Amino acid sequence: MPSTPIRKVVIPVYGPELENVQVVSSTIEDPTHDQVQVRVIYSGFSGTDVNMRLGRYPMQKSTSLQNPLTPGYCLVGTIEKNGSGSNKFKAGDMVACLTVYDAEAELCNVPEKYLVSVPKGVDLQKACALIIDWTTAYGMVMHVGNVHKGQKVFVHGMSGAVGYAVGMLCQLQGAEVFGTASQRNHETIKSLGWTPYDYSNKYWMQAMKGMGGADVVFDPLGFESWDESYSILSSNHGLLIGYGGNLATLNDQPSRGVLFPTIKLLSRNLMCPVVHKNTRFYYITRDDKTFNPDLQSLFYLLSDNKIDVRIKAVYDMEDVQEAHKSWGKTGSIGSMLMKVARDV
């Protein structure tokens, strides 16, 4: 089968060393039946990339020196060529895709059914941020939390990509937004009309209990943090939405299994008739029937200036090690991206 030379990111060995993520020259075969080859412009970059390098991402595929994993959970790019049976798009069309893997490469073959057209005039960096960061937030706020006017919501990691998106969407729904964030970002967060707390001193627990508790809490940290978040829920059917499980990674701690904390989180629902508190665990997939409609809704909100999609940092693909080093440490808010195309 014909192949094309490309540059791409690989993780041949799992572990904490930055050298475990590299940019190499390689080749890619032509797309097969029902696939489309996309020339990548931007790829998303997040804690998922870091956890994949560490070998901590749940159910991630294996890697080896002979067949290394290429990360990259989502992309924005243009159609390069269609495989047989693919005719929805033509060469040059701008598309978005939740790929899970392989987006940190100059060319990427993906099933046609997962491609979504990017509306003309939409900022491509912001479009890329919507694909996973904002669709994750949208699913939790709109479908799971059903956030509405007059509620108090609490968002852990307000500075982060998903946390910021959650706060923005909750505010758009008319909720009052509280949460935790790095002290260096508090002034920026206050300018949004939100109330930030320092996670480490735990005053946020006392403050929220003093206000009667939160109607919805969004917690990507897991482990002990889910216990603490549960304690600040309103007794009027407050809801804790757990996702991620990033506490160990953020604190440079050894890997901890998330299965038992998740079971513990969900088992709390057995006490719901007594304590009137609920829990959910959220995980997004591109096969969700809501994924494409949610992304289309976000494109509309962005085009209509209803949401402020902020980009924290954009790294050239060749600087992928610096992106890994900087994750969780940059002094701003919003999403991180990888610029894959050299001519942008």
CSV table of N, CA and C in Angstrom, one decimal, residues 112-188:
chain,number,residue,atom,x,y,z
A,112,GLU,N,-14.4,8.0,8.7
A,112,GLU,CA,-15.1,9.1,8.2
A,112,GLU,C,-16.3,9.5,9.2
A,113,LYS,N,-16.9,8.5,9.8
A,113,LYS,CA,-18.1,8.8,10.6
A,113,LYS,C,-17.8,9.6,11.8
A,114,TYR,N,-16.5,9.8,12.2
A,114,TYR,CA,-16.2,10.6,13.4
A,114,TYR,C,-15.8,12.0,13.0
A,115,LEU,N,-15.8,12.4,11.7
A,115,LEU,CA,-15.4,13.7,11.3
A,115,LEU,C,-16.6,14.7,11.4
A,116,VAL,N,-16.4,15.9,11.9
A,116,VAL,CA,-17.4,16.9,11.9
A,116,VAL,C,-16.9,18.1,11.2
A,117,SER,N,-17.7,18.7,10.4
A,117,SER,CA,-17.3,19.9,9.6
A,117,SER,C,-17.1,21.1,10.6
A,118,VAL,N,-16.1,21.9,10.3
A,118,VAL,CA,-15.8,23.1,11.1
A,118,VAL,C,-16.4,24.3,10.3
A,119,PRO,N,-17.4,25.0,10.9
A,119,PRO,CA,-18.0,26.1,10.2
A,119,PRO,C,-17.0,27.2,9.7
A,120,LYS,N,-17.2,27.7,8.6
A,120,LYS,CA,-16.3,28.8,8.0
A,120,LYS,C,-16.3,30.0,9.0
A,121,GLY,N,-15.1,30.5,9.1
A,121,GLY,CA,-15.0,31.7,10.0
A,121,GLY,C,-14.6,31.4,11.4
A,122,VAL,N,-14.7,30.2,11.8
A,122,VAL,CA,-14.5,29.8,13.2
A,122,VAL,C,-12.9,29.8,13.4
A,123,ASP,N,-12.5,30.4,14.5
A,123,ASP,CA,-11.1,30.4,14.9
A,123,ASP,C,-10.6,28.9,15.1
A,124,LEU,N,-9.6,28.5,14.4
A,124,LEU,CA,-9.2,27.1,14.4
A,124,LEU,C,-8.7,26.6,15.8
A,125,GLN,N,-7.9,27.5,16.4
A,125,GLN,CA,-7.4,27.1,17.8
A,125,GLN,C,-8.6,26.9,18.7
A,126,LYS,N,-9.6,27.8,18.7
A,126,LYS,CA,-10.7,27.7,19.6
A,126,LYS,C,-11.6,26.5,19.2
A,127,ALA,N,-11.7,26.2,17.9
A,127,ALA,CA,-12.4,25.0,17.4
A,127,ALA,C,-11.8,23.7,18.0
A,128,CYS,N,-10.5,23.7,18.0
A,128,CYS,CA,-9.8,22.5,18.5
A,128,CYS,C,-10.1,22.3,20.0
A,129,ALA,N,-10.1,23.4,20.7
A,129,ALA,CA,-10.4,23.4,22.2
A,129,ALA,C,-11.8,22.8,22.5
A,130,LEU,N,-12.7,23.1,21.6
A,130,LEU,CA,-14.1,22.6,21.8
A,130,LEU,C,-14.2,21.1,21.7
A,131,ILE,N,-13.4,20.5,21.0
A,131,ILE,CA,-13.6,19.1,20.6
A,131,ILE,C,-13.7,18.1,21.8
A,132,ILE,N,-12.7,18.3,22.8
A,132,ILE,CA,-12.7,17.4,23.9
A,132,ILE,C,-12.9,18.2,25.2
A,133,ASP,N,-12.2,19.4,25.4
A,133,ASP,CA,-12.4,20.1,26.6
A,133,ASP,C,-13.8,20.6,26.8
A,134,TRP,N,-14.3,21.2,25.8
A,134,TRP,CA,-15.6,21.9,25.9
A,134,TRP,C,-16.8,20.9,25.7
A,135,THR,N,-16.6,19.8,24.9
A,135,THR,CA,-17.7,18.9,24.8
A,135,THR,C,-17.8,18.1,26.1
A,136,THR,N,-16.7,17.8,26.8
A,136,THR,CA,-16.7,17.2,28.1
A,136,THR,C,-17.5,18.0,29.1
A,137,ALA,N,-17.2,19.3,29.1
A,137,ALA,CA,-17.9,20.2,30.0
A,137,ALA,C,-19.4,20.3,29.7
A,138,TYR,N,-19.7,20.4,28.4
A,138,TYR,CA,-21.0,20.6,27.9
A,138,TYR,C,-21.9,19.4,28.3
A,139,GLY,N,-21.3,18.2,28.2
A,139,GLY,CA,-22.1,17.0,28.6
A,139,GLY,C,-22.4,17.0,30.1
A,140,MET,N,-21.4,17.4,30.9
A,140,MET,CA,-21.6,17.4,32.3
A,140,MET,C,-22.6,18.4,32.8
A,141,VAL,N,-22.5,19.6,32.2
A,141,VAL,CA,-23.3,20.8,32.6
A,141,VAL,C,-24.8,20.6,32.1
A,142,MET,N,-24.9,20.2,30.8
A,142,MET,CA,-26.2,20.2,30.2
A,142,MET,C,-27.0,18.9,30.4
A,143,HIS,N,-26.3,17.8,30.3
A,143,HIS,CA,-26.9,16.5,30.3
A,143,HIS,C,-26.9,15.8,31.6
A,144,VAL,N,-25.9,15.9,32.4
A,144,VAL,CA,-25.8,15.2,33.7
A,144,VAL,C,-26.2,16.1,34.8
A,145,GLY,N,-25.6,17.3,34.9
A,145,GLY,CA,-25.9,18.2,36.0
A,145,GLY,C,-27.2,19.0,35.8
A,146,ASN,N,-27.6,19.1,34.5
A,146,ASN,CA,-28.8,20.0,34.3
A,146,ASN,C,-28.8,21.3,35.0
A,147,VAL,N,-27.7,22.0,34.9
A,147,VAL,CA,-27.5,23.2,35.7
A,147,VAL,C,-28.4,24.3,35.2
A,148,HIS,N,-29.0,25.0,36.2
A,148,HIS,CA,-30.0,26.0,35.8
A,148,HIS,C,-29.8,27.3,36.7
A,149,LYS,N,-30.5,28.3,36.3
A,149,LYS,CA,-30.5,29.6,37.0
A,149,LYS,C,-30.8,29.4,38.5
A,150,GLY,N,-30.0,30.1,39.3
A,150,GLY,CA,-30.2,30.2,40.7
A,150,GLY,C,-29.5,29.1,41.5
A,151,GLN,N,-28.8,28.2,40.8
A,151,GLN,CA,-28.0,27.2,41.5
A,151,GLN,C,-26.6,27.7,41.9
A,152,LYS,N,-26.0,27.1,42.9
A,152,LYS,CA,-24.6,27.3,43.2
A,152,LYS,C,-23.9,26.1,42.8
A,153,VAL,N,-22.9,26.3,41.9
A,153,VAL,CA,-22.0,25.2,41.5
A,153,VAL,C,-20.6,25.4,41.9
A,154,PHE,N,-19.9,24.3,42.2
A,154,PHE,CA,-18.5,24.3,42.6
A,154,PHE,C,-17.7,23.5,41.6
A,155,VAL,N,-16.6,24.2,41.1
A,155,VAL,CA,-15.8,23.6,40.1
A,155,VAL,C,-14.3,23.5,40.5
A,156,HIS,N,-13.8,22.3,40.6
A,156,HIS,CA,-12.4,22.2,40.9
A,156,HIS,C,-11.6,22.4,39.7
A,157,GLY,N,-10.5,23.1,39.8
A,157,GLY,CA,-9.6,23.3,38.7
A,157,GLY,C,-10.2,24.3,37.7
A,158,MET,N,-10.6,25.4,38.2
A,158,MET,CA,-11.2,26.5,37.3
A,158,MET,C,-10.2,27.0,36.3
A,159,SER,N,-8.9,26.9,36.6
A,159,SER,CA,-7.9,27.4,35.6
A,159,SER,C,-7.7,26.5,34.5
A,160,GLY,N,-8.1,25.2,34.7
A,160,GLY,CA,-7.8,24.2,33.6
A,160,GLY,C,-8.8,24.3,32.5
A,161,ALA,N,-8.5,23.4,31.5
A,161,ALA,CA,-9.3,23.5,30.2
A,161,ALA,C,-10.7,23.1,30.4
A,162,VAL,N,-11.0,22.0,31.1
A,162,VAL,CA,-12.4,21.6,31.3
A,162,VAL,C,-13.0,22.4,32.4
A,163,GLY,N,-12.3,22.6,33.5
A,163,GLY,CA,-12.8,23.4,34.6
A,163,GLY,C,-13.3,24.8,34.1
A,164,TYR,N,-12.4,25.4,33.3
A,164,TYR,CA,-12.8,26.8,32.8
A,164,TYR,C,-14.1,26.7,32.0
A,165,ALA,N,-14.1,25.7,31.1
A,165,ALA,CA,-15.3,25.5,30.2
A,165,ALA,C,-16.6,25.2,31.1
A,166,VAL,N,-16.4,24.4,32.1
A,166,VAL,CA,-17.6,24.1,33.0
A,166,VAL,C,-18.1,25.4,33.6
A,167,GLY,N,-17.1,26.2,34.2
A,167,GLY,CA,-17.5,27.5,34.8
A,167,GLY,C,-18.3,28.4,33.8
A,168,MET,N,-17.7,28.5,32.6
A,168,MET,CA,-18.3,29.4,31.6
A,168,MET,C,-19.7,28.9,31.2
A,169,LEU,N,-19.9,27.6,31.0
A,169,LEU,CA,-21.2,27.1,30.6
A,169,LEU,C,-22.2,27.2,31.8
A,170,CYS,N,-21.8,27.0,33.0
A,170,CYS,CA,-22.7,27.1,34.2
A,170,CYS,C,-23.1,28.6,34.3
A,171,GLN,N,-22.2,29.5,34.1
A,171,GLN,CA,-22.5,30.9,34.2
A,171,GLN,C,-23.5,31.3,33.1
A,172,LEU,N,-23.4,30.7,31.9
A,172,LEU,CA,-24.3,30.9,30.8
A,172,LEU,C,-25.7,30.4,31.2
A,173,GLN,N,-25.8,29.4,32.0
A,173,GLN,CA,-27.0,28.8,32.4
A,173,GLN,C,-27.7,29.6,33.5
A,174,GLY,N,-26.9,30.6,34.1
A,174,GLY,CA,-27.5,31.4,35.1
A,174,GLY,C,-27.1,31.0,36.5
A,175,ALA,N,-26.1,30.1,36.7
A,175,ALA,CA,-25.7,29.6,38.0
A,175,ALA,C,-24.6,30.5,38.6
A,176,GLU,N,-24.5,30.5,39.9
A,176,GLU,CA,-23.4,31.2,40.6
A,176,GLU,C,-22.2,30.2,40.7
A,177,VAL,N,-21.0,30.7,40.3
A,177,VAL,CA,-19.9,29.8,40.1
A,177,VAL,C,-18.9,30.0,41.2
A,178,PHE,N,-18.5,28.9,41.9
A,178,PHE,CA,-17.5,28.9,42.9
A,178,PHE,C,-16.5,27.8,42.5
A,179,GLY,N,-15.3,27.8,43.1
A,179,GLY,CA,-14.4,26.7,42.8
A,179,GLY,C,-13.0,26.9,43.3
A,180,THR,N,-12.1,26.0,43.0
A,180,THR,CA,-10.7,26.1,43.4
A,180,THR,C,-9.8,26.3,42.2
A,181,ALA,N,-8.8,27.0,42.4
A,181,ALA,CA,-7.8,27.4,41.4
A,181,ALA,C,-6.5,27.8,42.0
A,182,SER,N,-5.4,27.8,41.2
A,182,SER,CA,-4.1,28.3,41.7
A,182,SER,C,-4.3,29.7,42.1
A,183,GLN,N,-3.6,30.1,43.2
A,183,GLN,CA,-3.7,31.5,43.7
A,183,GLN,C,-3.3,32.5,42.6
A,184,ARG,N,-2.3,32.1,41.7
A,184,ARG,CA,-1.8,33.0,40.7
A,184,ARG,C,-2.9,33.4,39.7
A,185,ASN,N,-4.0,32.6,39.6
A,185,ASN,CA,-5.1,32.9,38.7
A,185,ASN,C,-6.3,33.5,39.3
A,186,HIS,N,-6.3,33.8,40.6
A,186,HIS,CA,-7.5,34.2,41.3
A,186,HIS,C,-8.0,35.5,40.8
A,187,GLU,N,-7.2,36.5,40.5
A,187,GLU,CA,-7.7,37.8,40.0
A,187,GLU,C,-8.3,37.6,38.6
A,188,THR,N,-7.8,36.8,37.8
A,188,THR,CA,-8.4,36.6,36.5
A,188,THR,C,-9.7,36.0,36.6
